PDB file of C-alpha atoms in Angstrom:
ATOM      1  CA  UNK A   1      -3.052   0.528 -13.007  1.00 92.00           C
ATOM      2  CA  UNK A   2      -1.277   3.893 -12.947  1.00 97.00           C
ATOM      3  CA  UNK A   3       2.066   4.630 -11.772  1.00 98.00           C
ATOM      4  CA  UNK A   4       0.621   6.856  -9.108  1.00 97.00           C
ATOM      5  CA  UNK A   5      -1.587   4.055  -7.812  1.00 97.00           C
ATOM      6  CA  UNK A   6       1.492   1.614  -7.541  1.00 98.00           C
ATOM      7  CA  UNK A   7       2.993   4.651  -5.592  1.00 98.00           C
ATOM      8  CA  UNK A   8       0.431   4.191  -2.983  1.00 98.00           C
ATOM      9  CA  UNK A   9       1.462   0.803  -2.745  1.00 98.00           C
ATOM     10  CA  UNK A  10       4.967   1.434  -2.369  1.00 98.00           C
ATOM     11  CA  UNK A  11       4.326   4.338   0.216  1.00 98.00           C
ATOM     12  CA  UNK A  12       2.206   1.912   2.295  1.00 97.00           C
ATOM     13  CA  UNK A  13       4.876  -0.700   2.311  1.00 97.00           C
ATOM     14  CA  UNK A  14       7.929   1.655   2.943  1.00 96.00           C
ATOM     15  CA  UNK A  15       7.676   2.376   6.712  1.00 96.00           C
ATOM     16  CA  UNK A  16       8.169  -1.381   7.195  1.00 94.00           C
ATOM     17  CA  UNK A  17      11.915  -1.337   6.070  1.00 94.00           C
ATOM     18  CA  UNK A  18      12.300   1.368   9.020  1.00 92.00           C
ATOM     19  CA  UNK A  19      10.498  -1.267  11.213  1.00 88.00           C
ATOM     20  CA  UNK A  20      13.060  -3.997  10.259  1.00 87.00           C
ATOM     21  CA  UNK A  21      15.904  -1.823  11.257  1.00 88.00           C
ATOM     22  CA  UNK A  22      14.435  -0.945  14.554  1.00 84.00           C
ATOM     23  CA  UNK A  23      13.858  -4.547  15.371  1.00 80.00           C
ATOM     24  CA  UNK A  24      17.134  -6.025  13.850  1.00 78.00           C
ATOM     25  CA  UNK A  25      18.836  -6.724  17.165  1.00 73.00           C
ATOM     26  CA  UNK A  26      19.402  -9.731  19.403  1.00 71.00           C
ATOM     27  CA  UNK A  27      17.294  -9.098  22.195  1.00 72.00           C
ATOM     28  CA  UNK A  28      14.135  -8.444  20.201  1.00 71.00           C
ATOM     29  CA  UNK A  29      11.316 -10.250  21.611  1.00 72.00           C
ATOM     30  CA  UNK A  30       8.611 -11.067  19.157  1.00 73.00           C
ATOM     31  CA  UNK A  31       5.974 -11.870  21.848  1.00 78.00           C
ATOM     32  CA  UNK A  32       6.003  -8.105  22.808  1.00 73.00           C
ATOM     33  CA  UNK A  33       7.042  -6.166  20.099  1.00 70.00           C
ATOM     34  CA  UNK A  34       5.863  -2.833  21.227  1.00 71.00           C
ATOM     35  CA  UNK A  35       7.785  -3.314  24.669  1.00 71.00           C
ATOM     36  CA  UNK A  36      11.142  -1.821  25.019  1.00 72.00           C
ATOM     37  CA  UNK A  37      11.353   0.970  22.680  1.00 77.00           C
ATOM     38  CA  UNK A  38      12.699   3.257  25.145  1.00 77.00           C
ATOM     39  CA  UNK A  39      15.598   0.685  25.507  1.00 77.00           C
ATOM     40  CA  UNK A  40      16.498   0.851  21.701  1.00 82.00           C
ATOM     41  CA  UNK A  41      19.873   2.216  20.680  1.00 85.00           C
ATOM     42  CA  UNK A  42      19.687   5.580  19.247  1.00 90.00           C
ATOM     43  CA  UNK A  43      19.733   4.393  15.518  1.00 92.00           C
ATOM     44  CA  UNK A  44      16.877   1.877  16.230  1.00 90.00           C
ATOM     45  CA  UNK A  45      14.905   4.609  17.978  1.00 91.00           C
ATOM     46  CA  UNK A  46      15.224   6.833  15.079  1.00 94.00           C
ATOM     47  CA  UNK A  47      14.409   4.138  12.742  1.00 94.00           C
ATOM     48  CA  UNK A  48      11.148   3.584  14.945  1.00 92.00           C
ATOM     49  CA  UNK A  49      10.268   7.163  14.894  1.00 94.00           C
ATOM     50  CA  UNK A  50      10.703   7.037  10.988  1.00 96.00           C
ATOM     51  CA  UNK A  51       8.246   4.197  10.618  1.00 95.00           C
ATOM     52  CA  UNK A  52       5.877   6.130  12.716  1.00 95.00           C
ATOM     53  CA  UNK A  53       6.172   9.429  10.686  1.00 97.00           C
ATOM     54  CA  UNK A  54       5.860   7.137   7.550  1.00 97.00           C
ATOM     55  CA  UNK A  55       2.472   5.587   8.676  1.00 97.00           C
ATOM     56  CA  UNK A  56       1.477   9.215   9.623  1.00 97.00           C
ATOM     57  CA  UNK A  57       2.127  10.821   6.053  1.00 97.00           C
ATOM     58  CA  UNK A  58       0.591   7.921   4.275  1.00 98.00           C
ATOM     59  CA  UNK A  59      -3.078   8.674   4.526  1.00 98.00           C
ATOM     60  CA  UNK A  60      -2.722  12.095   3.085  1.00 98.00           C
ATOM     61  CA  UNK A  61      -0.822  11.093   0.318  1.00 98.00           C
ATOM     62  CA  UNK A  62      -2.781   8.225  -0.623  1.00 98.00           C
ATOM     63  CA  UNK A  63      -6.064  10.476  -0.587  1.00 98.00           C
ATOM     64  CA  UNK A  64      -4.422  13.061  -2.615  1.00 98.00           C
ATOM     65  CA  UNK A  65      -3.533  10.593  -5.306  1.00 98.00           C
ATOM     66  CA  UNK A  66      -7.114   8.885  -5.334  1.00 98.00           C
ATOM     67  CA  UNK A  67      -8.454  12.480  -5.378  1.00 98.00           C
ATOM     68  CA  UNK A  68      -6.157  13.738  -8.308  1.00 98.00           C
ATOM     69  CA  UNK A  69      -7.172  10.754 -10.155  1.00 98.00           C
ATOM     70  CA  UNK A  70     -10.891  11.150  -9.678  1.00 97.00           C
ATOM     71  CA  UNK A  71     -10.741  14.903 -10.635  1.00 98.00           C
ATOM     72  CA  UNK A  72      -8.976  14.154 -13.887  1.00 97.00           C
ATOM     73  CA  UNK A  73      -5.738  15.659 -12.963  1.00 98.00           C
ATOM     74  CA  UNK A  74      -3.003  15.144 -15.816  1.00 97.00           C
ATOM     75  CA  UNK A  75      -1.684  11.728 -15.389  1.00 97.00           C
ATOM     76  CA  UNK A  76       1.993  13.032 -15.980  1.00 97.00           C
ATOM     77  CA  UNK A  77       1.641  15.255 -12.817  1.00 97.00           C
ATOM     78  CA  UNK A  78       0.111  12.572 -10.942  1.00 98.00           C
ATOM     79  CA  UNK A  79       2.565   9.986 -11.626  1.00 98.00           C
ATOM     80  CA  UNK A  80       5.491  12.409 -11.438  1.00 98.00           C
ATOM     81  CA  UNK A  81       4.301  13.694  -8.105  1.00 98.00           C
ATOM     82  CA  UNK A  82       3.657  10.239  -6.592  1.00 98.00           C
ATOM     83  CA  UNK A  83       7.072   9.071  -7.551  1.00 98.00           C
ATOM     84  CA  UNK A  84       8.847  12.069  -6.200  1.00 98.00           C
ATOM     85  CA  UNK A  85       6.851  11.590  -3.002  1.00 98.00           C
ATOM     86  CA  UNK A  86       7.767   8.015  -2.709  1.00 98.00           C
ATOM     87  CA  UNK A  87      11.430   8.987  -3.426  1.00 98.00           C
ATOM     88  CA  UNK A  88      11.714  11.529  -0.931  1.00 98.00           C
ATOM     89  CA  UNK A  89      10.303   9.557   1.713  1.00 98.00           C
ATOM     90  CA  UNK A  90      12.991   6.753   1.103  1.00 98.00           C
ATOM     91  CA  UNK A  91      15.539   9.658   1.250  1.00 98.00           C
ATOM     92  CA  UNK A  92      13.836  11.046   4.705  1.00 98.00           C
ATOM     93  CA  UNK A  93      13.669   7.471   6.092  1.00 97.00           C
ATOM     94  CA  UNK A  94      17.517   7.055   5.667  1.00 97.00           C
ATOM     95  CA  UNK A  95      18.273  10.866   6.747  1.00 98.00           C
ATOM     96  CA  UNK A  96      16.132   9.971   9.847  1.00 97.00           C
ATOM     97  CA  UNK A  97      17.854   6.852  10.665  1.00 96.00           C
ATOM     98  CA  UNK A  98      21.320   8.415  10.193  1.00 97.00           C
ATOM     99  CA  UNK A  99      20.549  11.273  12.267  1.00 97.00           C
ATOM    100  CA  UNK A 100      20.363  14.339   9.890  1.00 98.00           C
ATOM    101  CA  UNK A 101      17.751  16.611  11.254  1.00 97.00           C
ATOM    102  CA  UNK A 102      18.222  19.484   9.017  1.00 98.00           C
ATOM    103  CA  UNK A 103      18.099  17.629   5.692  1.00 98.00           C
ATOM    104  CA  UNK A 104      15.458  15.491   6.831  1.00 98.00           C
ATOM    105  CA  UNK A 105      13.085  18.255   7.511  1.00 98.00           C
ATOM    106  CA  UNK A 106      13.929  19.643   4.260  1.00 98.00           C
ATOM    107  CA  UNK A 107      13.258  16.562   2.515  1.00 98.00           C
ATOM    108  CA  UNK A 108       9.837  16.209   4.538  1.00 98.00           C
ATOM    109  CA  UNK A 109       8.838  19.888   3.358  1.00 98.00           C
ATOM    110  CA  UNK A 110       9.471  18.769  -0.296  1.00 98.00           C
ATOM    111  CA  UNK A 111       7.444  15.412  -0.004  1.00 98.00           C
ATOM    112  CA  UNK A 112       4.594  17.295   1.565  1.00 98.00           C
ATOM    113  CA  UNK A 113       4.721  19.858  -1.284  1.00 98.00           C
ATOM    114  CA  UNK A 114       4.274  16.847  -3.376  1.00 98.00           C
ATOM    115  CA  UNK A 115       1.028  16.138  -1.715  1.00 98.00           C
ATOM    116  CA  UNK A 116      -0.181  19.537  -1.881  1.00 98.00           C
ATOM    117  CA  UNK A 117       0.872  19.743  -5.658  1.00 98.00           C
ATOM    118  CA  UNK A 118      -1.349  16.375  -6.121  1.00 98.00           C
ATOM    119  CA  UNK A 119      -4.369  18.433  -4.707  1.00 98.00           C
ATOM    120  CA  UNK A 120      -3.686  21.478  -6.711  1.00 98.00           C
ATOM    121  CA  UNK A 121      -3.422  19.312  -9.771  1.00 97.00           C
ATOM    122  CA  UNK A 122      -6.843  18.241  -8.952  1.00 95.00           C
ATOM    123  CA  UNK A 123      -8.314  21.631  -9.140  1.00 93.00           C
TER     124      UNK A 123
END
C-alpha cells in the first residue's frame, strides 16, 4: 500500500483527536454525546468545530488521492501532497483549538492547495 493510501487512513482518523479534546470534561454525558455543545468551554467548542471541519475536508482529499492513483500520477507527487495535507490538517486542528484564526486560515488554504495539486497531478 502506498504512503498516499495510508494518508487517507490517517486523515480519516485525525478528526477524532479533536473529538477527544471537545469531550474531555467532567460533565460529559456519553448517553447524549451531541447534547450540550453550546455549553462547552471556548477551547472545547473550537475542538468540536475543528473535528467537523476535518470530516468535511476528508471526502475531497480521499477522492483526490484515489483519482491521482488511478490516473497514474507520479507516486512521489501523490505521496508528498498527501503527507503534506495530513501534516497541515494536524497543524490546522491545533491552531483551531488554540484560537489562532489567521494562521489557521492560511494553513487551511495550503491544505486545500494539496488537494488541488493531487487533481492537477492526475491530469
